[in-house]
Coordinates of C-alpha atoms in Angstrom, one line a residue:
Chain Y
X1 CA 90.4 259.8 122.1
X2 CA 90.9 256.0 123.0
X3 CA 93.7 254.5 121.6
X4 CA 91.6 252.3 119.1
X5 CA 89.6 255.7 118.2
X6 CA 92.9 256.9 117.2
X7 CA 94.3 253.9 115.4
X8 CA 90.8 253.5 113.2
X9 CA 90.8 257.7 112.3
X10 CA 94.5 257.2 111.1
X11 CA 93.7 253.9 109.2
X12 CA 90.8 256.2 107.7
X13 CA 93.0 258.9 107.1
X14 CA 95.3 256.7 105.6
X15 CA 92.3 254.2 103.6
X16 CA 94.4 253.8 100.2
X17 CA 97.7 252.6 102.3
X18 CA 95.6 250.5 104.7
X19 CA 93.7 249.0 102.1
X20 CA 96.8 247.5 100.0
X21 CA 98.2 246.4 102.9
X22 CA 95.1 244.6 104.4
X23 CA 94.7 243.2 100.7
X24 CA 98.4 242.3 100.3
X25 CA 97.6 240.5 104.0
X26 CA 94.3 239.0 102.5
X27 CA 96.4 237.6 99.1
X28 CA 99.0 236.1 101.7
X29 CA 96.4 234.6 103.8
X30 CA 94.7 233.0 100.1
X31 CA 97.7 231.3 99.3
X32 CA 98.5 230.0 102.9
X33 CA 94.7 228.8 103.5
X34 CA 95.0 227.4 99.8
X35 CA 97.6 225.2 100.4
X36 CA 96.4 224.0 103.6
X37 CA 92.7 223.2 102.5
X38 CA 94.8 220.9 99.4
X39 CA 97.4 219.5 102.2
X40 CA 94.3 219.0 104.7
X41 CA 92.1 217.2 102.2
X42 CA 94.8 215.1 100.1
X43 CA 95.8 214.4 103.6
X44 CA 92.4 212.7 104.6
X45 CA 92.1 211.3 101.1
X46 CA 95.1 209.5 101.1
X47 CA 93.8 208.6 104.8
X48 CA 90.9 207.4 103.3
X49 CA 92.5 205.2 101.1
X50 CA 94.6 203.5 104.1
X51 CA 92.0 203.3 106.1
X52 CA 91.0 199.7 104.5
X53 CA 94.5 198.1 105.6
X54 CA 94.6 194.8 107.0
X55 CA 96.7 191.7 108.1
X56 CA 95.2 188.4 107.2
X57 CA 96.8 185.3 108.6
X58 CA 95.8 182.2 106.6
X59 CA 95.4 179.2 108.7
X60 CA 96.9 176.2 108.4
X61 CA 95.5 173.3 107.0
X62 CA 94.4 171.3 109.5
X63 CA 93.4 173.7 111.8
X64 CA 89.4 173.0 113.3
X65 CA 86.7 175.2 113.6
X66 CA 86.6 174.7 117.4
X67 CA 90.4 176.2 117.8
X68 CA 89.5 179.7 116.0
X69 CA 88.1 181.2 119.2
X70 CA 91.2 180.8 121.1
X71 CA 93.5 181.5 117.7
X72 CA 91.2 185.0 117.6
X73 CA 91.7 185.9 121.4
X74 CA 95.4 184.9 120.9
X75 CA 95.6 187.7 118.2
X76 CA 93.2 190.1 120.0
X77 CA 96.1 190.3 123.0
X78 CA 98.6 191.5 120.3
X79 CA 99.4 195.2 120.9
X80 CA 97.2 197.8 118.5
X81 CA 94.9 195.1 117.1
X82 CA 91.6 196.8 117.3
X83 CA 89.6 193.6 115.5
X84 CA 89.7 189.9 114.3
X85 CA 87.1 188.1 112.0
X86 CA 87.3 184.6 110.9
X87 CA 86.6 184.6 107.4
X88 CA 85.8 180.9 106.5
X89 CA 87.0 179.3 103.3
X90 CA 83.5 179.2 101.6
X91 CA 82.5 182.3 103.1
X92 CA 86.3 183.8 101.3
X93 CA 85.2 181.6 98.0
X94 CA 81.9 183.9 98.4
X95 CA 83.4 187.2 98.4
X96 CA 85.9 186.0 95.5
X97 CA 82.3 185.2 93.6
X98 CA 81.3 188.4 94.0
X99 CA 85.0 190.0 93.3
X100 CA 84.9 188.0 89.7
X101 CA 81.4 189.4 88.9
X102 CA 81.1 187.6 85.3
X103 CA 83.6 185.7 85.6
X104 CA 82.5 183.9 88.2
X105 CA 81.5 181.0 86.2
X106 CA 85.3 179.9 85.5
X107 CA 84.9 178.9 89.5
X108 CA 81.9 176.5 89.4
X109 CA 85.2 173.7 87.5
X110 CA 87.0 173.6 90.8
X111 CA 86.6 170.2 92.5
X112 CA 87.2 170.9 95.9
X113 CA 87.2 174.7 97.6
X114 CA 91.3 175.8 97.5
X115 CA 91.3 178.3 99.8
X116 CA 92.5 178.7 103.3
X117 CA 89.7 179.4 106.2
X118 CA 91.5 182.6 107.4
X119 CA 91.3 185.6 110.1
X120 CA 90.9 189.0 109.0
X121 CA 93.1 191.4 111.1
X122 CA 92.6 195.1 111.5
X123 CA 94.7 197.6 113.6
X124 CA 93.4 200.8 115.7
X125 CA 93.8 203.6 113.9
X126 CA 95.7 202.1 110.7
X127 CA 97.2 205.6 109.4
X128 CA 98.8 206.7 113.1
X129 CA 100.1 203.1 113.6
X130 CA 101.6 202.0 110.1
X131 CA 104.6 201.2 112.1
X132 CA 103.3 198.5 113.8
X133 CA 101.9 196.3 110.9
X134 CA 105.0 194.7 110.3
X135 CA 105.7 193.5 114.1
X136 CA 102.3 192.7 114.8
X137 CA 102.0 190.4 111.2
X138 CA 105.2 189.0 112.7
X139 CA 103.8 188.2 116.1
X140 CA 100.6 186.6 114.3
X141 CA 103.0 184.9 111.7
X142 CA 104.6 183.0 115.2
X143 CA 101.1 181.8 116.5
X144 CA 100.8 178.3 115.9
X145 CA 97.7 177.4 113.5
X146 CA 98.9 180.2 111.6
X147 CA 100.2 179.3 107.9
X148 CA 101.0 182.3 105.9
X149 CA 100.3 186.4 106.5
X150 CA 100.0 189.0 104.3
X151 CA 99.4 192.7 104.7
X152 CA 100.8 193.9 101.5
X153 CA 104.2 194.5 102.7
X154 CA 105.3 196.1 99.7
X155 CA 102.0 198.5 98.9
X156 CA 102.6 199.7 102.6
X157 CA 106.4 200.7 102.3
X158 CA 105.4 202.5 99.2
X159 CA 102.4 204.1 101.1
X160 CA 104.3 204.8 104.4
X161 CA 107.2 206.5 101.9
X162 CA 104.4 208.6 99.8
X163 CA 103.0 209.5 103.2
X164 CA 106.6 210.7 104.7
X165 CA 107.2 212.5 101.4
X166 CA 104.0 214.0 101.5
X167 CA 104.1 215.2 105.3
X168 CA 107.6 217.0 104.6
X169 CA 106.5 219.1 100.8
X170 CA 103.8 220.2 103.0
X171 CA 106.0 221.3 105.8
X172 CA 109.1 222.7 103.3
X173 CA 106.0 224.5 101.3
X174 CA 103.7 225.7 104.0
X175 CA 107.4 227.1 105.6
X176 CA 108.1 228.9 103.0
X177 CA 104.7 230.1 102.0
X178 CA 104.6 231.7 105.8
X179 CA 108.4 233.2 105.5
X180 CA 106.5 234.5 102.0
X181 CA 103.6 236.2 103.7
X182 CA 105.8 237.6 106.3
X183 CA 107.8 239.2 104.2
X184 CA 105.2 240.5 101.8
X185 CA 103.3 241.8 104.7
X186 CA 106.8 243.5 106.4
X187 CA 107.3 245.2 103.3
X188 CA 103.8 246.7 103.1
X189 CA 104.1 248.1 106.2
X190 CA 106.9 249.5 105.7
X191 CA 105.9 251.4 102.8
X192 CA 102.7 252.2 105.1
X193 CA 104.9 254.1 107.4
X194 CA 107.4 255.2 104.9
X195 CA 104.2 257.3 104.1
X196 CA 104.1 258.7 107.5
X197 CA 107.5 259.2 108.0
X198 CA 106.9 262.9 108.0
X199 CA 104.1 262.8 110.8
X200 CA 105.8 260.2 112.7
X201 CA 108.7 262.6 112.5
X202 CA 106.5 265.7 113.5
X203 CA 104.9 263.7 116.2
X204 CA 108.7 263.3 118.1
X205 CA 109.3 266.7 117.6
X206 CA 106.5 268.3 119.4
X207 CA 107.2 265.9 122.2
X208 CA 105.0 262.8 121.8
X209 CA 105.8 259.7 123.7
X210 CA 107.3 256.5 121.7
X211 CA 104.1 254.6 123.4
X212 CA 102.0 257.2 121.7
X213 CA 102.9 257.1 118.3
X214 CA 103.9 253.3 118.6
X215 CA 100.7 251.7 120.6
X216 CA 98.5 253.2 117.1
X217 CA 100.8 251.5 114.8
X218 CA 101.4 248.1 116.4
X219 CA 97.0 248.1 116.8
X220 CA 96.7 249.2 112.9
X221 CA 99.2 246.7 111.8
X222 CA 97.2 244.1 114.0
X223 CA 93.9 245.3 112.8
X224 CA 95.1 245.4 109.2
X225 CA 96.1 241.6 109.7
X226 CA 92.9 240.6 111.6
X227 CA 91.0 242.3 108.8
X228 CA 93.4 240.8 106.1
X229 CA 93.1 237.5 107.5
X230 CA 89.4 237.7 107.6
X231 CA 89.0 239.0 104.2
X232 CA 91.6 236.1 102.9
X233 CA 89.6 233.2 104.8
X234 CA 86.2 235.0 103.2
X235 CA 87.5 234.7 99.7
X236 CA 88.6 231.0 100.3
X237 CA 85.8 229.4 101.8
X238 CA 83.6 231.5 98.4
X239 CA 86.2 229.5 96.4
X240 CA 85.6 226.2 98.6
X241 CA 81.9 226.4 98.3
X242 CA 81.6 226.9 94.8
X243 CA 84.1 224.1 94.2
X244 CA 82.6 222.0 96.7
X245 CA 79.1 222.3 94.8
X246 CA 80.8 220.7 91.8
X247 CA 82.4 217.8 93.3
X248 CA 81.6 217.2 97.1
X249 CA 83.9 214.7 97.3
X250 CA 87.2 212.2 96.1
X251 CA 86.2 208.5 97.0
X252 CA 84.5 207.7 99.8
X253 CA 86.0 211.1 101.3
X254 CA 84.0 214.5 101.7
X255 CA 85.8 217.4 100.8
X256 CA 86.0 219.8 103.7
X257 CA 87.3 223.4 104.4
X258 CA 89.9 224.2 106.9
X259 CA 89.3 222.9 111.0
X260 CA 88.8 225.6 113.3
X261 CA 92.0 225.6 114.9
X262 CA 93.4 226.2 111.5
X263 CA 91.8 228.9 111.0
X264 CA 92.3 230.3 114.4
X265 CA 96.0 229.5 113.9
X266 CA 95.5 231.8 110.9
X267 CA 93.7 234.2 112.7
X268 CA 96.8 234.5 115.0
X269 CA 99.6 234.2 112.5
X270 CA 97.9 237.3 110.5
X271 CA 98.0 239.0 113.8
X272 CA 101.5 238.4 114.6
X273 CA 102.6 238.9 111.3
X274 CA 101.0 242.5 111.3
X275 CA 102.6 243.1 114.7
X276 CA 106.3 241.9 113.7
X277 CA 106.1 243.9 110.5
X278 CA 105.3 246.8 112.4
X279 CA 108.2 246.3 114.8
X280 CA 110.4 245.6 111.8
X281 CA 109.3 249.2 110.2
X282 CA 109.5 251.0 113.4
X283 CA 113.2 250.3 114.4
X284 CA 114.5 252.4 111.6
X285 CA 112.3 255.4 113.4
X286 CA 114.3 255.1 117.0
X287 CA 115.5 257.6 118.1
Chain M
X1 CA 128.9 289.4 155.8
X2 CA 126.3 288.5 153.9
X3 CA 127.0 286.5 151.1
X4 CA 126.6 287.9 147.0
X5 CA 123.4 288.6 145.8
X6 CA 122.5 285.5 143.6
X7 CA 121.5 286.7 140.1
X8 CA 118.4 284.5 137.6
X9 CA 119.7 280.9 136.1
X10 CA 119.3 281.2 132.8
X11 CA 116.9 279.0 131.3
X12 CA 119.1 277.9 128.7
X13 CA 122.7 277.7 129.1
X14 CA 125.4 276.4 126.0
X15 CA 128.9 275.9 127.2
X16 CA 131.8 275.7 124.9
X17 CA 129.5 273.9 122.6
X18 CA 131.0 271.9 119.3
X19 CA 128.7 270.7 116.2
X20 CA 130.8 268.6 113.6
X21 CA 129.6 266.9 110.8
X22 CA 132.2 264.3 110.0
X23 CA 135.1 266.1 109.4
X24 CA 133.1 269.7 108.8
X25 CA 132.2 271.7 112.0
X26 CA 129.2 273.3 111.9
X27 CA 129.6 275.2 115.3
X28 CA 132.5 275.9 117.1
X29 CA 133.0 276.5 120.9
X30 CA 129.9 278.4 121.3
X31 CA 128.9 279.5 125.1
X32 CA 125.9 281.4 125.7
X33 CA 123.0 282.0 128.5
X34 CA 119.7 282.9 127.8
X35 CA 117.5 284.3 130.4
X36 CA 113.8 283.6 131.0
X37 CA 111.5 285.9 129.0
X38 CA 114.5 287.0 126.5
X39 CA 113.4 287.8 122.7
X40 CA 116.9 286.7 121.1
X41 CA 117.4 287.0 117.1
X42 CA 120.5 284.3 116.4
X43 CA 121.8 286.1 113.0
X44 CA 124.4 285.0 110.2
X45 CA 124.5 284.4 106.6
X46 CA 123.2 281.0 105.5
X47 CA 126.0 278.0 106.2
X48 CA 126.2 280.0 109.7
X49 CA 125.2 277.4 111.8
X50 CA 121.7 279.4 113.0
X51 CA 119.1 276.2 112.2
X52 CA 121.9 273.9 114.0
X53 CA 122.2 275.5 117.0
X54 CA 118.0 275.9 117.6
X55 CA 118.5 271.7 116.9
X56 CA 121.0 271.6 119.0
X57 CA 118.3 272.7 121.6
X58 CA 115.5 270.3 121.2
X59 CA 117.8 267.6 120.5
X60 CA 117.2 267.3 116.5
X61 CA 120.4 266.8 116.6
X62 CA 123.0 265.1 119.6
X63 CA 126.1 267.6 120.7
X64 CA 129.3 266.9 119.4
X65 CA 131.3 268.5 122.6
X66 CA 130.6 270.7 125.5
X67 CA 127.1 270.8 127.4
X68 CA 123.7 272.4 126.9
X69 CA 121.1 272.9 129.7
X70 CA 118.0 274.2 128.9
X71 CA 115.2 274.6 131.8
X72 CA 117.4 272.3 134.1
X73 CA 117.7 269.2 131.8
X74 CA 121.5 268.5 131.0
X75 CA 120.9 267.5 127.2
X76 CA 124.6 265.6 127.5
X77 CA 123.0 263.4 130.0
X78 CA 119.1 263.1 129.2
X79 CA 117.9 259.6 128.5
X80 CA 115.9 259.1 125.7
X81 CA 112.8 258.0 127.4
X82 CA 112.8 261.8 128.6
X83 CA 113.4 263.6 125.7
X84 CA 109.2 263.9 125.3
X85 CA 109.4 266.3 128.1
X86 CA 112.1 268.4 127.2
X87 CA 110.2 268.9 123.5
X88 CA 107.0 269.4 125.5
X89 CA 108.7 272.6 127.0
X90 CA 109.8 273.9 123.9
X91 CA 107.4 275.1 120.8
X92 CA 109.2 274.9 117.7
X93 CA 108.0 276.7 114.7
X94 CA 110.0 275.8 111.0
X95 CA 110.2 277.3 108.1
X96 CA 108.5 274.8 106.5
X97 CA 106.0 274.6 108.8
X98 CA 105.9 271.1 109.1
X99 CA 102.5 270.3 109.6
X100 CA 100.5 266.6 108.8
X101 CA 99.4 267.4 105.6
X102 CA 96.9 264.8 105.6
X103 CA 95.3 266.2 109.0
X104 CA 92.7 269.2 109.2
X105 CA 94.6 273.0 110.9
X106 CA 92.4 271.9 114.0
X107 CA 94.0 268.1 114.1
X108 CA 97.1 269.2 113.7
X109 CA 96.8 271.5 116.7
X110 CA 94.8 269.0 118.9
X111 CA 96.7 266.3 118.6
X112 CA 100.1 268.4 120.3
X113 CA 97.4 268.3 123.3
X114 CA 96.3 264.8 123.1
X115 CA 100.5 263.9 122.8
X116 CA 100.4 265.4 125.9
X117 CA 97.6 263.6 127.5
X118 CA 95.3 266.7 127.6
X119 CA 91.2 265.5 128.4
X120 CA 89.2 265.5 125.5
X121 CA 87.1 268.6 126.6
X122 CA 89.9 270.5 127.5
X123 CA 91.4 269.7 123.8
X124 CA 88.4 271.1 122.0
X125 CA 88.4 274.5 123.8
X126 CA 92.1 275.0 123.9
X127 CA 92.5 274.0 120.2
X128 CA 90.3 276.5 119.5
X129 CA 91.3 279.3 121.6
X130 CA 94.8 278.9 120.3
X131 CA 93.5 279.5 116.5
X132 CA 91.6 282.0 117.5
X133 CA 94.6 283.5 118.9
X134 CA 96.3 282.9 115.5
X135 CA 93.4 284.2 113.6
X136 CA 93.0 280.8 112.2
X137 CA 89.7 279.8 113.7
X138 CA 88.1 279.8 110.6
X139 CA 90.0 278.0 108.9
X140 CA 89.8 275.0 111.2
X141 CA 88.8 272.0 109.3
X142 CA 91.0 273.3 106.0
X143 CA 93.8 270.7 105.3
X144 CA 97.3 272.5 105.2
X145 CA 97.8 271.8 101.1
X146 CA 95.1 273.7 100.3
X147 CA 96.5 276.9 102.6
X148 CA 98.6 280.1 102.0
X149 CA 102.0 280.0 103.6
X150 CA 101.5 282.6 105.8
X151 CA 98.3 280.7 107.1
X152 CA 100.2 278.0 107.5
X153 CA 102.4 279.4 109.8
X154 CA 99.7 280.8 111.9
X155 CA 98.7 277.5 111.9
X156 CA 102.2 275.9 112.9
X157 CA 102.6 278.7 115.7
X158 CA 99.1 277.7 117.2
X159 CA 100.7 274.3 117.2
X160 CA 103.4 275.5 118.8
X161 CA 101.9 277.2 121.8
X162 CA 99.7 273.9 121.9
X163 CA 101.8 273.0 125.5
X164 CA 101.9 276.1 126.8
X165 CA 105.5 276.4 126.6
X166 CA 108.0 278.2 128.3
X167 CA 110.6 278.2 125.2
X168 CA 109.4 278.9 121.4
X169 CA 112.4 278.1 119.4
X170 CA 111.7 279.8 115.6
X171 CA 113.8 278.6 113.1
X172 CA 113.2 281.1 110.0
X173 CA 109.4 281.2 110.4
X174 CA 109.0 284.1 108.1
X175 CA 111.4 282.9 105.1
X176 CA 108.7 281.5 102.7
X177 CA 106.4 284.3 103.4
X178 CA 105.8 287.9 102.1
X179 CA 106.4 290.9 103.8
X180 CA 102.9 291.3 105.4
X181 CA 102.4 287.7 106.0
X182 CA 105.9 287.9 107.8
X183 CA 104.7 290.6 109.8
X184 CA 102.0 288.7 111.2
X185 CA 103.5 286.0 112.5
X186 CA 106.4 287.8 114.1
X187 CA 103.4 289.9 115.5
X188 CA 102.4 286.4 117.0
X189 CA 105.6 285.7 118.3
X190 CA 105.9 289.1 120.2
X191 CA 102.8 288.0 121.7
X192 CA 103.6 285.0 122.7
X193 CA 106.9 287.4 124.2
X194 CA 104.7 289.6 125.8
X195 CA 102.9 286.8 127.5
X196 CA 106.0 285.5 129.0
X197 CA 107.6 282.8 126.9
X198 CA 111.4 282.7 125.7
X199 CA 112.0 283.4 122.2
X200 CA 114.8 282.3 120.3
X201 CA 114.5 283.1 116.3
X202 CA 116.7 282.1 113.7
X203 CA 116.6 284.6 111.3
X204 CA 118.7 286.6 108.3
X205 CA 115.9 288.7 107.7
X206 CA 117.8 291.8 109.3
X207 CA 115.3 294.4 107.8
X208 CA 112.6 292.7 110.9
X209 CA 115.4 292.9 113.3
X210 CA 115.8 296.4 113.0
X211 CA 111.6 296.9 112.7
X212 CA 111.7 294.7 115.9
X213 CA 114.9 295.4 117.4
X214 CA 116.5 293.4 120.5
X215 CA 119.0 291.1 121.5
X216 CA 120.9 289.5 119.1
X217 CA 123.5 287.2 118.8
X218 CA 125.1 287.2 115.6
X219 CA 127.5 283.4 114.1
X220 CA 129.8 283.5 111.3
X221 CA 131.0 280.1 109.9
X222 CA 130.3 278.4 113.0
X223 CA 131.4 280.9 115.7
X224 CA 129.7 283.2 117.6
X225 CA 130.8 286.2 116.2
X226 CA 129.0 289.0 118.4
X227 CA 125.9 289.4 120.4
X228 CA 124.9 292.8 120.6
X229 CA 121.3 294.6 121.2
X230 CA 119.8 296.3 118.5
X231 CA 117.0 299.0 118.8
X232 CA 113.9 298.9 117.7
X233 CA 113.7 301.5 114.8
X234 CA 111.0 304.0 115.5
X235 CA 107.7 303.3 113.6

């Protein structure tokens, strides 16, 4: 009999054992692929959020229309600016119109227009180069025609530190959620074999290789990860969808279930995890 | 001048062999040979040191002091990676039979041949010759649990002779059965004599000595205390 033949007769021989420990795989997997579907979407929500960033540099007073251009290609040479728009004075009284909604009103007793003609600034990729707001609002600060600057300094320290706090919880937790699993799953298999000492045992005696009795084990404790994993990923995305139906998305941001790599990285983990428990259970059998 | 007649190697050879549990010996200085195709009763009260010394053999247990060769392999010496073939030329039957309770008479007998990397054809016909040779064919697909004992030691000697081979070490195969179920198996194993095997049987069942008579070596405590030849009483 093939050596898979053999390793799905004894995981059928053995269907109560294999099914607690695929489950107790599955439950591990839930809670891993849990946490990553919330650190994957609070992730792209609070990505979402940043995403709006920008610097705007306020000209200075006496700075004419014909000058922009060159102020804008000035700015475009900086490094990481993806964009500039000149946002005129009563094209900015405009937007602060529409920002005031009913109060609009309290605008129409101004005499004269008081605010600056100004460029809007936006970086490539604001959430992988938060770094380099501050040097390039410094840089744009230096250009002459240039008053003021302002990027919200002190929102983005906040942000970048939320961010930085965020990354490592969901490093520290997802580390010890895996160290979790792995243990879980060791254990499991362990009580899986402790089942079979006896035929393990019988198996020496008539003269069986180590590769014989092993190569079944390491495959069922793969196969009972690959199964455990798929069953756990099943059960997740059910949950997903049925939350997803409910509320499709935070914001501006669309809820989504784990990436494929994820998943795959999953996939593996379960499979390694199935393996190394095995190995762990098996060393207390050499002999 | 010629030089002397050379007499058989034994198959199995213990010299001034030592057995200690911690501070306790088990076996002390035992030497013995065994020759090929010898029906040998090892004998002795229970403490005696008779289930130790068949371990001894198939490496249940490592050698304290001294050396045992048995069929050519010095067990003082053997790597692990090759203790598979020194068990594949030994059958061992146990008292407590010792078989995968959660795997049919026939599993438990085929998978001896597929350990030993027997074709799958040739598995199905030998498993079943060898419980038809046990008078177990019937009983094929039964799992062990829901057997008598004395089927289930038809069932573990089948197993046994699974490898065809040349050594069947016995280690009280009749002590949870009754008389006639006893009889039958060491029927079996006079069989598998007959057809050429070496028997060693660990037994204080000296009634089926003296039914069966032969060679016998007798331990006391540890020591070989005499090995004598009994003979078989007349029926």
């Amino acid at each position: 009999m093939s050596l898979l033949g053999r390793s799905l007769r004894d995981l059928w021989a053995h269907r109560f054992l294999s099914a607690v420990t695929t489950f107790a795989v599955a439950m591990s997997v839930l809670i891993v692929g849990a946490f990553s579907l919330f650190v994957v979407n609070a992730a792209g929500i609070i990505q979402d959020w940043g995403s709006g960033a920008r610097i705007v540099a306020y000209l200075s007073p006496g700075v004419e229309s014909d000058k922009v251009p060159l102020l804008r290609g000035e700015i475009g040479r900086i490094e990481g600016v993806a964009e500039v728009r000149y946002i005129s004075r009563d094209a900015a009284m405009e937007r602060l119109r529409k920002g005031m909604a009913e109060e609009a009103f309290l605008l129409d007793h101004l005499r004269e227009n008081p605010l600056p003609d100004a460029l809007e600034v936006s970086l490539f990729r604001p959430m992988k180069n938060w770094r380099r707001f501050a040097p390039a609002a410094q840089a744009i600060r230096e250009i002459d025609g240039v008053a003021e600057v302002e990027f919200g300094e002190e929102w983005l320290g906040r942000f970048l530190h939320l961010m930085d706090l965020f990354r490592l919880s969901a490093a520290g937790m997802g580390g010890i959620f895996f160290l979790a699993a792995v243990f879980f799953m060791a254990n499991t298999v362990r009580l899986l074999l402790y089942a079979r000492r006896e035929e393990i045992e019988i198996l020496y005696l008539v003269g069986a290789t180590h590769s014989f009795i092993r190569l079944p084990l390491y495959l069922q404790g793969m196969l009972h990860g690959i199964i455990g994993a798929g069953a756990g990923l099943g059960a997740l995305y059910g949950a997903f969808y049925l939350i997803s139906i409910r509320a499709p998305g935070v914001g501006t941001f669309p809820i989504r279930f784990l990436s494929e790599e994820i998943m795959g990285g999953i996939l593996t983990g379960s499979v390694l995890v199935g393996w190394f428990g095995t190995y762990l259970s098996l060393k207390r059998f050499h002999r | 001048m010629t030089p002397p007649e050379k007499g058989p190697e034994p198959i199995i050879r213990l010299f001034h062999v030592h057995k200690r549990y911690g501070a306790k010996a088990a076996l002390i200085d035992i030497s013995i040979d065994v020759f090929e195709n010898e029906f040998i009763f090892i004998s002795g009260p229970s403490g005696a040191g008779k289930s130790t010394l068949l371990k001894l053999l198939y490496l249940g247990e490592p050698v304290s002091e001294g050396h045992i060769v048995v069929d050519g392999l010095n067990l003082s010496r053997i790597s692990r990676r090759r203790i598979p073939m020194l068990r594949r030329r030994i059958g061992i039957v146990f008292q407590d039979y010792k078989l995968i309770p959660t795997k049919s008479v026939y599993e438990n007998v085929a998978l001896v041949l597929e350990a030993l990397g027997t074709r799958p054809r040739l598995i199905r016909k030998t498993a079943r010759s060898l419980l038809r040779r046990v008078g177990m064919e019937e009983k094929a697909k039964a799992l062990p649990p829901s057997l008598s004992g004395g089927e289930q030691q038809r069932a573990a000697v089948a197993r046994a002779l699974a490898g065809n081979p040349k050594i069947i070490l016995a280690d009280e195969p009749t002590g949870s059965l009754d008389a006639e179920a006893a009889s039958d198996i060491f029927d079996l194993l006079r069989e598998c004599h007959e057809r050429g095997a070496t028997l060693l049987v660990a037994t204080h069942d000296t009634a089926l000595i003296r039914r069966t008579g032969g060679k016998v070596i007798l331990l006391d405590r540890g020591r070989l205390d005499v090995t004598t030849t009994i003979p078989k009483l007349p029926a």
